[in-house]
Short mmCIF file of C-alpha atoms in Angstrom, two decimals:
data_model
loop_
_atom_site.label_atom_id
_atom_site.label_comp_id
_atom_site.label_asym_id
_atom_site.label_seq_id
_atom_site.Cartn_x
_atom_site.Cartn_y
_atom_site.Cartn_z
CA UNK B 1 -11.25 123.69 119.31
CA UNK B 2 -10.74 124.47 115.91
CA UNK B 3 -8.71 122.05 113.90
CA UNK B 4 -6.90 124.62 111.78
CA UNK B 5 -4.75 126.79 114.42
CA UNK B 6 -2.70 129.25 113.28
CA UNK B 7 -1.39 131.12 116.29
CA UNK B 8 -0.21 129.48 119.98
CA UNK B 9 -1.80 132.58 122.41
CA UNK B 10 -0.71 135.19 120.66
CA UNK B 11 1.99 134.40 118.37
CA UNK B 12 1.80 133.03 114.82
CA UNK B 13 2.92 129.37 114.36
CA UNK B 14 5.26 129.41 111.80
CA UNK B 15 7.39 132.33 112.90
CA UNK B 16 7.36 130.41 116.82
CA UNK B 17 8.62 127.23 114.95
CA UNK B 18 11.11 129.55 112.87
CA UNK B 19 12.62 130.80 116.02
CA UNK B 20 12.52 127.39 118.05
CA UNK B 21 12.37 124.41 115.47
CA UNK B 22 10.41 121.65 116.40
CA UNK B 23 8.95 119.80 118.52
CA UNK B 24 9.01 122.07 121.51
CA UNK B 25 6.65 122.99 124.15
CA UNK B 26 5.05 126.16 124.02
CA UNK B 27 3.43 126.72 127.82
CA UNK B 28 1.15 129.88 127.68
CA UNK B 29 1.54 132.31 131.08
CA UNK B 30 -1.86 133.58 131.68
CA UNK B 31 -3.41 130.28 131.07
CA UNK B 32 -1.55 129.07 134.07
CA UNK B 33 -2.26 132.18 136.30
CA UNK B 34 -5.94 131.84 135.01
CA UNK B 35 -5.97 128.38 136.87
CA UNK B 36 -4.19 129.04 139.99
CA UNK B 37 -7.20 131.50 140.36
CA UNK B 38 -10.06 129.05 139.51
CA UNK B 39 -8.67 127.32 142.96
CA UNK B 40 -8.29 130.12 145.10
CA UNK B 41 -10.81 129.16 147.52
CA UNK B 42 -8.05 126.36 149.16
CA UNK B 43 -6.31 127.88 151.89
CA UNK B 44 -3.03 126.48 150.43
CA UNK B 45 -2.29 125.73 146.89
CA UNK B 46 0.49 123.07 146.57
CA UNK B 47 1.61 122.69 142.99
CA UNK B 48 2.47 119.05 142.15
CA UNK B 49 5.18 119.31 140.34
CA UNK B 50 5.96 116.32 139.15
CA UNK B 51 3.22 117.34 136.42
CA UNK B 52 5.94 119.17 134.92
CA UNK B 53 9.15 120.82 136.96
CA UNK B 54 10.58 123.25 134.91
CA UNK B 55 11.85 125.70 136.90
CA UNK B 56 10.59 128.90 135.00
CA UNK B 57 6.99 127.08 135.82
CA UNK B 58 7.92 126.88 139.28
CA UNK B 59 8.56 130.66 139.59
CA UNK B 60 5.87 131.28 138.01
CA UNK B 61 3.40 129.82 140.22
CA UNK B 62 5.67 130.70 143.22
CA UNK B 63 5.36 134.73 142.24
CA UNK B 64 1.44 133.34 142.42
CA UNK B 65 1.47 132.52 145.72
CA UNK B 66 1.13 128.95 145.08
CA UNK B 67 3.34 126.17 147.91
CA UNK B 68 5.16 123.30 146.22
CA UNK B 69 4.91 119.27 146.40
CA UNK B 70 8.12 117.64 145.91
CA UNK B 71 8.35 113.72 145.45
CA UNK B 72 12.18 113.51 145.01
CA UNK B 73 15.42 114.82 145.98
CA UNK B 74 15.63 116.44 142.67
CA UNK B 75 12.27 118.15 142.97
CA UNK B 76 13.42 119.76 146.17
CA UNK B 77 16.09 121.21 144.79
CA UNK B 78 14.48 122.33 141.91
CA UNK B 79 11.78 124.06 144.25
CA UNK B 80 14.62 125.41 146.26
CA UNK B 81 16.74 126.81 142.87
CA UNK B 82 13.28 128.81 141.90
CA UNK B 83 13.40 130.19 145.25
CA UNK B 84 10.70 128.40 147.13
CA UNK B 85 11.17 129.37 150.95
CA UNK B 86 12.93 126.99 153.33
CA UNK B 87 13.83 126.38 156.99
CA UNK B 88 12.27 128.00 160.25
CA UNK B 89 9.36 125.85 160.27
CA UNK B 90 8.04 128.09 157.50
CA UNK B 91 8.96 125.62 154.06
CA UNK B 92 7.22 126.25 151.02
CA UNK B 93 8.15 122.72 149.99
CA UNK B 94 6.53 119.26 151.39
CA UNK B 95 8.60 115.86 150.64
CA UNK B 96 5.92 113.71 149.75
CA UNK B 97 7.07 109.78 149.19
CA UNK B 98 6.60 106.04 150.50
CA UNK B 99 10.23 106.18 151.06
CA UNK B 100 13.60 107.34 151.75
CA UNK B 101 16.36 107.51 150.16
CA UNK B 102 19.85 109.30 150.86
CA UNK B 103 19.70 112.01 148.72
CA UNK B 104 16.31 112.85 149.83
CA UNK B 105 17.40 112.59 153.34
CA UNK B 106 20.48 114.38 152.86
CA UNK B 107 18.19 117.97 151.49
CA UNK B 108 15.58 117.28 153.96
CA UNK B 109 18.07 117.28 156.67
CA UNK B 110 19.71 120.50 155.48
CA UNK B 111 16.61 122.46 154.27
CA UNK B 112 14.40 121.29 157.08
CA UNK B 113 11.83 120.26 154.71
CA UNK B 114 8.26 118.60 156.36
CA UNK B 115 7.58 115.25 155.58
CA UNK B 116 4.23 113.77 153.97
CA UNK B 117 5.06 110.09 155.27
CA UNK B 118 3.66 107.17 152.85
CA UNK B 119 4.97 104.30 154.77
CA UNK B 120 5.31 102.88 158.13
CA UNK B 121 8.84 102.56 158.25
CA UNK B 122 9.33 106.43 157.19
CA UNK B 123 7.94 107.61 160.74
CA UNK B 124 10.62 105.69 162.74
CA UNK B 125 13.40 107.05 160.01
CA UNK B 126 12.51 110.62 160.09
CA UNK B 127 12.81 110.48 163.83
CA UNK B 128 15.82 109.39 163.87
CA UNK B 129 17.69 111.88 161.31
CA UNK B 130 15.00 115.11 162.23
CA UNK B 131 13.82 114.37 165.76
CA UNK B 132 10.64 116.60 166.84
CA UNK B 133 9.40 117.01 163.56
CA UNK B 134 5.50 117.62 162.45
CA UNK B 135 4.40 115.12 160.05
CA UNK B 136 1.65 114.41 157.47
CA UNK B 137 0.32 111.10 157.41
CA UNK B 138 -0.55 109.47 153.79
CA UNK B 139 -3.65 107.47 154.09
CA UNK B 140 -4.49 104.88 151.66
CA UNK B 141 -8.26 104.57 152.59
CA UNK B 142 -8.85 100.88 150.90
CA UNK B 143 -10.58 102.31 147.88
CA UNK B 144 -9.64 104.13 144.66
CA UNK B 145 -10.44 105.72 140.94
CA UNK B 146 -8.83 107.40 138.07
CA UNK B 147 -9.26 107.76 134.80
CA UNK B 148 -6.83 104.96 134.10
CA UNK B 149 -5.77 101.96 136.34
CA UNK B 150 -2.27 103.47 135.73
CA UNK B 151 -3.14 106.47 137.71
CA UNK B 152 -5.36 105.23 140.65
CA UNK B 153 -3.53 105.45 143.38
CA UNK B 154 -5.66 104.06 146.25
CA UNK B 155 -6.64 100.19 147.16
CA UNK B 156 -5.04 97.29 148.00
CA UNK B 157 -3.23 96.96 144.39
CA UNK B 158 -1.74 100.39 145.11
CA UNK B 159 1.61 100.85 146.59
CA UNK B 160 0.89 104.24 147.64
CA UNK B 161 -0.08 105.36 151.53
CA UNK B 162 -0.43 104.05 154.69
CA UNK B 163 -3.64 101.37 154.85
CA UNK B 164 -6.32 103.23 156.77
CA UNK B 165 -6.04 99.86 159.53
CA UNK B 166 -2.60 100.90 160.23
CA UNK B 167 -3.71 104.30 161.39
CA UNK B 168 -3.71 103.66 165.33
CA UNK B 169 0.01 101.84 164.60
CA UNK B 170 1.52 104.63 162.65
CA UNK B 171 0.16 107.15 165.54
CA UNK B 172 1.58 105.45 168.80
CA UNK B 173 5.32 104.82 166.12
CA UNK B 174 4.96 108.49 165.62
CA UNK B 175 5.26 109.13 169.13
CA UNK B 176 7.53 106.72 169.96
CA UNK B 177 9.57 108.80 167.45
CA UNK B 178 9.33 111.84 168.86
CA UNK B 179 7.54 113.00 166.21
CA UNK B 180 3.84 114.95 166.23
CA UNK B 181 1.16 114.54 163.79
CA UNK B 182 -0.13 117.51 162.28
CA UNK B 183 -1.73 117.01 158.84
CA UNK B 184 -3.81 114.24 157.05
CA UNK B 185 -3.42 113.38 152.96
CA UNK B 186 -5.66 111.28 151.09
CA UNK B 187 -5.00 111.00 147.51
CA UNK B 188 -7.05 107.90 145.46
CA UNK B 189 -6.10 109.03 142.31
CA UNK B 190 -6.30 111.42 139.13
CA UNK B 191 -10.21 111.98 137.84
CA UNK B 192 -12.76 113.57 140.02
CA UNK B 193 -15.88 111.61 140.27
CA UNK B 194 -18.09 112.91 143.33
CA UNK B 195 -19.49 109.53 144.56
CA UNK B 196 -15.45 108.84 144.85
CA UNK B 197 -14.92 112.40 146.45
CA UNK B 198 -17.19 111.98 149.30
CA UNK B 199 -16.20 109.21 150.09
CA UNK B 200 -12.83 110.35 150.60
CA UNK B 201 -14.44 113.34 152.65
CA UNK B 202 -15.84 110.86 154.89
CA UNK B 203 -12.86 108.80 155.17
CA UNK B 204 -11.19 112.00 156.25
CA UNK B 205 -13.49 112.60 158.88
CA UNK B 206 -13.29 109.56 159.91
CA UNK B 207 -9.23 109.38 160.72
CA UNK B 208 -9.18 112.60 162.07
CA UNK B 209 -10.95 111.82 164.86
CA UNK B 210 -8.24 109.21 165.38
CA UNK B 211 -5.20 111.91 165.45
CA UNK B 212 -7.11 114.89 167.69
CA UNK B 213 -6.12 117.71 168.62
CA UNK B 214 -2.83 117.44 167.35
CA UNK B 215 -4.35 117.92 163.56
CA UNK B 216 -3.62 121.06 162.03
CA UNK B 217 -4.12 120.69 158.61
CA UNK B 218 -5.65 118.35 155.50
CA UNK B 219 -5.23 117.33 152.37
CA UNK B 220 -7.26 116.82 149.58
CA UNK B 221 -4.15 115.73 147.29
CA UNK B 222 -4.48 116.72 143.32
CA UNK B 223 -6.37 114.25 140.54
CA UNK B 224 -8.48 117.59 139.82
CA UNK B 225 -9.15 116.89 135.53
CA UNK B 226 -9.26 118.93 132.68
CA UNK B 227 -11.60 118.41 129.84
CA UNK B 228 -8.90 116.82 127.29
CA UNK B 229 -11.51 116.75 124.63
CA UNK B 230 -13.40 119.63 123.67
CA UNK B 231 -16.69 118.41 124.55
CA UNK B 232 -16.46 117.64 127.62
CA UNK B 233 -17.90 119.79 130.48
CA UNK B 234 -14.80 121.50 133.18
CA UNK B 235 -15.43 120.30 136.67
CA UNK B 236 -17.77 121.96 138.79
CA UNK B 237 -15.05 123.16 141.29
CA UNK B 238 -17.65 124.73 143.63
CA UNK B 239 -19.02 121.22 144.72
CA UNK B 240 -15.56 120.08 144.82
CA UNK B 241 -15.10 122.68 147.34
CA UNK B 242 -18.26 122.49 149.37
CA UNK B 243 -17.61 118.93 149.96
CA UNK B 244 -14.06 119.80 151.51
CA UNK B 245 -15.63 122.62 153.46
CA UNK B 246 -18.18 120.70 155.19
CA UNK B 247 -15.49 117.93 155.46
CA UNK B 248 -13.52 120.94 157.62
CA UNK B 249 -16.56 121.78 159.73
CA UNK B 250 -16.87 118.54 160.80
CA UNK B 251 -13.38 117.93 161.68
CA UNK B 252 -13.59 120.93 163.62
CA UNK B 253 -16.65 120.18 165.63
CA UNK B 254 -14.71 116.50 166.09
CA UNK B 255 -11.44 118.00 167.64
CA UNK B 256 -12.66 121.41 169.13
CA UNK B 257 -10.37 123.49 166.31
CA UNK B 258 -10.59 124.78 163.03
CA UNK B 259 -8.32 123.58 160.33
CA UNK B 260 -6.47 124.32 156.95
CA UNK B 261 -7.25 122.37 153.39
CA UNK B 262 -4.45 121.82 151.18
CA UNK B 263 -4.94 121.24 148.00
CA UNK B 264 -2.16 120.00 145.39
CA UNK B 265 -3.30 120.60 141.80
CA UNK B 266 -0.14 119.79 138.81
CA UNK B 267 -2.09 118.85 135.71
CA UNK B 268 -4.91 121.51 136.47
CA UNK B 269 -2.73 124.21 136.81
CA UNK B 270 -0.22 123.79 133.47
CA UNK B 271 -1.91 120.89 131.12
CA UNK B 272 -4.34 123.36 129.41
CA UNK B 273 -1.50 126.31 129.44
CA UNK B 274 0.84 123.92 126.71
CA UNK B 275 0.90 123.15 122.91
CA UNK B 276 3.24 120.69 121.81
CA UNK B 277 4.43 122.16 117.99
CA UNK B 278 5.33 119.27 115.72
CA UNK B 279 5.91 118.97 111.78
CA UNK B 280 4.70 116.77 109.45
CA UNK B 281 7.27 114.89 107.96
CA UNK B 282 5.99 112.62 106.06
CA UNK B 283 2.23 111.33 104.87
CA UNK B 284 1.21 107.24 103.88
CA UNK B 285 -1.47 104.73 103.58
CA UNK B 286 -1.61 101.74 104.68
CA UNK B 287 -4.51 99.87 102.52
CA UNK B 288 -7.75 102.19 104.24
CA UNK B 289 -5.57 104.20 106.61
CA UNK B 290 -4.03 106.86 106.62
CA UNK B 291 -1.17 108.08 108.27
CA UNK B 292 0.64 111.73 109.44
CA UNK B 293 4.08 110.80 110.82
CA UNK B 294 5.62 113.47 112.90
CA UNK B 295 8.55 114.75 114.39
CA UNK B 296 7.97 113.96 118.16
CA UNK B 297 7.31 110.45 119.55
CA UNK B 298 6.78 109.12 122.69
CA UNK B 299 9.71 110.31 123.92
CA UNK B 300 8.42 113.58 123.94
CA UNK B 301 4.81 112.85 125.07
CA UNK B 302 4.19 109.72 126.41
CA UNK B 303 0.22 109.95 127.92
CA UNK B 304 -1.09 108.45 124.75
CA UNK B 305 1.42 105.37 124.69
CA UNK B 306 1.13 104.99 128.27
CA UNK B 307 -2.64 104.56 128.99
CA UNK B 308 -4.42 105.82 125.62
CA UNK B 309 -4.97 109.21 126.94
CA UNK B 310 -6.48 111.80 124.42
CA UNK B 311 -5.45 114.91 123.25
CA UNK B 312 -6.92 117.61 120.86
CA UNK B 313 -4.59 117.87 117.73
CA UNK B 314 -5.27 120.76 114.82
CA UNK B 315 -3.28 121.40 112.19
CA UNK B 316 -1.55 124.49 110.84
CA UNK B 317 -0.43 124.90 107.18
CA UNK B 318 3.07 125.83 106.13
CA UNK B 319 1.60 128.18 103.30
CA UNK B 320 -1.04 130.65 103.24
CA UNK B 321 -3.27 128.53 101.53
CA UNK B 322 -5.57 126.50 104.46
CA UNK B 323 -7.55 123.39 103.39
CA UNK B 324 -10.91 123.05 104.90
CA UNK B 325 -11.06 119.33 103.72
CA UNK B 326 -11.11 116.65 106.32
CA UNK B 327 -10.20 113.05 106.50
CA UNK B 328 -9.67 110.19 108.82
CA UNK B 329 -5.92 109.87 109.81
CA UNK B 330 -3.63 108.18 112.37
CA UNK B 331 -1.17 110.63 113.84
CA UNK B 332 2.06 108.51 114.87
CA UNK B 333 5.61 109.35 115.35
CA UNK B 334 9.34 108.61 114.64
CA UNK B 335 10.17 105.82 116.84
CA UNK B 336 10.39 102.24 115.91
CA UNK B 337 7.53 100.79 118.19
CA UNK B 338 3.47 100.01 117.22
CA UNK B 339 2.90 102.05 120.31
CA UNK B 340 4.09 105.46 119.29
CA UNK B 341 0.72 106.86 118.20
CA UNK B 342 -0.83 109.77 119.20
CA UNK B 343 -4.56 108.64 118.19
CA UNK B 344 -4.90 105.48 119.94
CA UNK B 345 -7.18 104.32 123.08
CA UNK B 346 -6.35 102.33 126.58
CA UNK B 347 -5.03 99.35 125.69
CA UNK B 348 -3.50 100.34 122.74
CA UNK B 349 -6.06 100.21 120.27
CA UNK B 350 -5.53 102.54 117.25
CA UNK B 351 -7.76 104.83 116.37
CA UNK B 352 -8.44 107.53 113.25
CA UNK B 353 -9.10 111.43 113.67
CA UNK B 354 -10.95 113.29 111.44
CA UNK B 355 -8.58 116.42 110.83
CA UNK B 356 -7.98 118.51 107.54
CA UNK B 357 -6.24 117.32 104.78
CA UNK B 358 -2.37 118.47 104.99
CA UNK B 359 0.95 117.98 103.41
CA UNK B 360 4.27 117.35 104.45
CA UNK B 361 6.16 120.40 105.81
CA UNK B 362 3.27 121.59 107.91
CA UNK B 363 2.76 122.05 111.38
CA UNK B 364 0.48 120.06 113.92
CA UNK B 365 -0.36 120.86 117.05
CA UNK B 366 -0.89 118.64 120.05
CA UNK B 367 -2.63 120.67 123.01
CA UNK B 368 -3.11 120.39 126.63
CA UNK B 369 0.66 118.97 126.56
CA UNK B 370 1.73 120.68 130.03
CA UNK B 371 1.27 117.89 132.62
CA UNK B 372 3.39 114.82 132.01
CA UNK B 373 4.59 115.80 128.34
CA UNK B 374 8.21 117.21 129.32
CA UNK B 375 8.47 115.89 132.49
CA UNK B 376 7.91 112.48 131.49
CA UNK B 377 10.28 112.92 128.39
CA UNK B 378 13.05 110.50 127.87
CA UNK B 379 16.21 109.84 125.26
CA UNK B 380 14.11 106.45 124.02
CA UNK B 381 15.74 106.20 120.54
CA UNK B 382 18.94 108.52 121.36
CA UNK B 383 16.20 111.23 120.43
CA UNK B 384 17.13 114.69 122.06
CA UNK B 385 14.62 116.49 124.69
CA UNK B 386 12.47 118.96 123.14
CA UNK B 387 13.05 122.83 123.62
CA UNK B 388 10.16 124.66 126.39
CA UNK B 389 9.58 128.07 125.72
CA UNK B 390 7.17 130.57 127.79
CA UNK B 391 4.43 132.70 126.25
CA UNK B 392 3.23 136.03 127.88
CA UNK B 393 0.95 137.98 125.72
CA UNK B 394 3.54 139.81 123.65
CA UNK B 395 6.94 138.21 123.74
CA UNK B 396 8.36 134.93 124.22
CA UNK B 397 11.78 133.31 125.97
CA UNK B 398 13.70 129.84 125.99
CA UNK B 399 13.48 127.85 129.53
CA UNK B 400 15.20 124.88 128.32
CA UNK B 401 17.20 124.33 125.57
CA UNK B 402 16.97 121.65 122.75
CA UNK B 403 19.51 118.75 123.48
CA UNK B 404 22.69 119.08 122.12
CA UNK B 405 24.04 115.39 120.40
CA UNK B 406 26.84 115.53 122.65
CA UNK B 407 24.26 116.31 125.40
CA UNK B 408 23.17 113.08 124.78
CA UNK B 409 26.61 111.19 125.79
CA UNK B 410 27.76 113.67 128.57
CA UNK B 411 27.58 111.50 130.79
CA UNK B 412 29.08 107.87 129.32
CA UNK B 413 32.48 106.99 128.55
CA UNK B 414 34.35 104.05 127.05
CA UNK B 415 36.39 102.26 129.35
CA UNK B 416 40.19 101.69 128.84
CA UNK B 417 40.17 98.06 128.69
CA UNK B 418 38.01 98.67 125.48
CA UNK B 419 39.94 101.48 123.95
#
């Protein structure tokens, strides 16, 4: 990636930060349909859209052909407000969770959304608010791996799934429930390492023989990476898939029937498609380092504050005049914590990037900001959410505004006793 970047897609940089300000997220559309391809070979695509939920992204991929994950209330309603289909036994949208809670129940109940359970206690629940239901079963196979302990999501440390020992348990509560077991999930976390992979593929294997006949489907969950820095190689997504398809075959031989993979990409379908536009607002050193402070913080993209993730950054000047110098810098933000760099490693440990020499007023870019970057945003500071636009080749539109500052206190009031 070059580090002087003077277009998003198609469209120059300063004229898209004219229009919009900054920071906002610019998500580019082909990008994302470009993706959704690459994966084709699942029989279902599930987005996960907790990777980010805006609801022009949702139609998006929905126009794609592409099913939807939902981990919240809120998620299912966004899924069902960009017109995700519902009801009949034919729902885009899978509830996915390690529990309950009434609002959740509540859209479940009147949608007749299916249910990928996480917990124990979930089976005997749904049976008693959506008796006769078919229901996934989230295993937790005693092993797991991600990029970051923060994201592995298998083990005995990890909250999420049902332990693989419960299995038999959760089966014979099922039924008990009235409810039938149709599909198997296995998620250990985000990363792809093979050695990892099959041995989820043989875990799989392994607990299907324990449901029978009664399995219809599988899931391979999401965790599929991006290469975050430039060079880094993309994974090799046809031995990702021939694991899962001899992982099918020998389900099928096990239980006499053929069934479906699901797969649930978020982060491989939108983090590549985004470039989070920032300005430079002010330039320092500190003794030997030196710093680019910019207009967006954490609160706008958290990954690097939360487990040192990495992200390419380039820079584009304000003038016409571009500086092919370079120099070490630390790119930080607004808000008043150590932690709100953008150039730091897990654990917090600061680190320099060589990018070209700038000056206040231009722009920097931060890219491969679609998964986690506006869905994870946050008012830390009182600072307003950024604005999301959509690219297509030739034009551009709004699909969320900037925060208003009396967006920010909508919702609180003072009460009378201290008026």
């Amino acid at each position: 990636m070059n580090n002087l970047q003077n277009k998003i897609g198609n469209h120059r940089v300063d004229e898209l930060a004219k229009c919009y300000q900054t920071p906002t997220f610019f998500y580019e559309t082909e990008t994302i349909k470009e993706r959704i391809k690459d994966v084709a070979r699942a029989d279902v695509i599930r987005y996960a859209q907790k990777a980010c939920s805006n609801i022009a992204i949702l139609k998006l991929v929905q126009q794609q052909g592409v099913k939807v994950d939902a981990v919240s209330a809120g998620e299912i309603f966004r899924a069902v407000t960009a017109g995700f289909q519902t009801g009949d036994g034919k729902s885009d949208i899978v509830y996915t969770a390690d529990i309950f809670d009434d609002d959740a129940i509540s859209l479940i109940k009147k949608y007749q959304i299916p249910v990928n359970v996480g917990s124990p206690d979930m089976l005997g629940q749904l049976g008693t608010f959506a008796p006769g239901s078919k229901v996934t079963l989230r295993i937790n196979p005693g092993f797991g791996h991600g990029h970051s302990e923060k994201v592995n999501t298998g083990g005995d440390l990890s909250k999420h799934g049902i332990w693989y020992k419960d299995i038999e348990e959760c089966l014979s509560l099922a039924k008990n429930a009235g409810l039938t077991v149709h599909g198997l999930h296995m998620h250990i976390g985000s990363g792809s390492d093979f050695k990892h992979l099959s041995k989820v593929c043989e875990a799989m294997v392994t607990h299907a023989k324990k449901v029978g006949p009664s399995l219809e489907v599988i899931s391979a969950g999401g965790g599929l990476p991006i290469p975050y820095q430039k060079d880094k190689p993309r994974i090799d997504l046809n031995a990702y898939f021939d694991l899962w398809d001899k992982t099918k075959a020998d389900i099928a031989a096990a239980i006499k029937h053929d069934v479906q993979l699901e797969i649930e990409p978020g982060r491989y379908l939108v983090a590549e498609s985004c470039t989070l536009l920032t300005q430079i607002c002010s330039i320092k050193r500190m003794e030997e380092n030196l710093f680019y402070l910019v207009n967006a913080g954490f609160d706008t993209l958290i990954r690097p504050a939360m487990y040192g993730a990495y992200h390419e950054i380039s820079i584009s000047p304000a003038n016409t005049s571009e500086c092919k110098e370079m120099q070490d810098v630390i790119v930080g933000g607004p808000l008043c914590e150590s932690c709100d760099v953008f150039t730091q490693q897990e654990g917090g440990f600061v680190s320099n990037r060589l990018l070209p020499k700038a000056q206040v007023g231009d722009y920097l870019l931060i890219h491969d900001a679609g998964a986690y970057g506006a869905a994870m945003s946050s008012n830390y500071n009182s600072k307003r959410l950024a604005a999301e636009v959509l690219l297509t080749c030739d034009s551009h539109h709004l699909i969320r505004k900037r925060q208003t500052m009396e967006d920010l206190i909508k919702n609180e009031q003072i009460p009378d006793f201290l008026k």
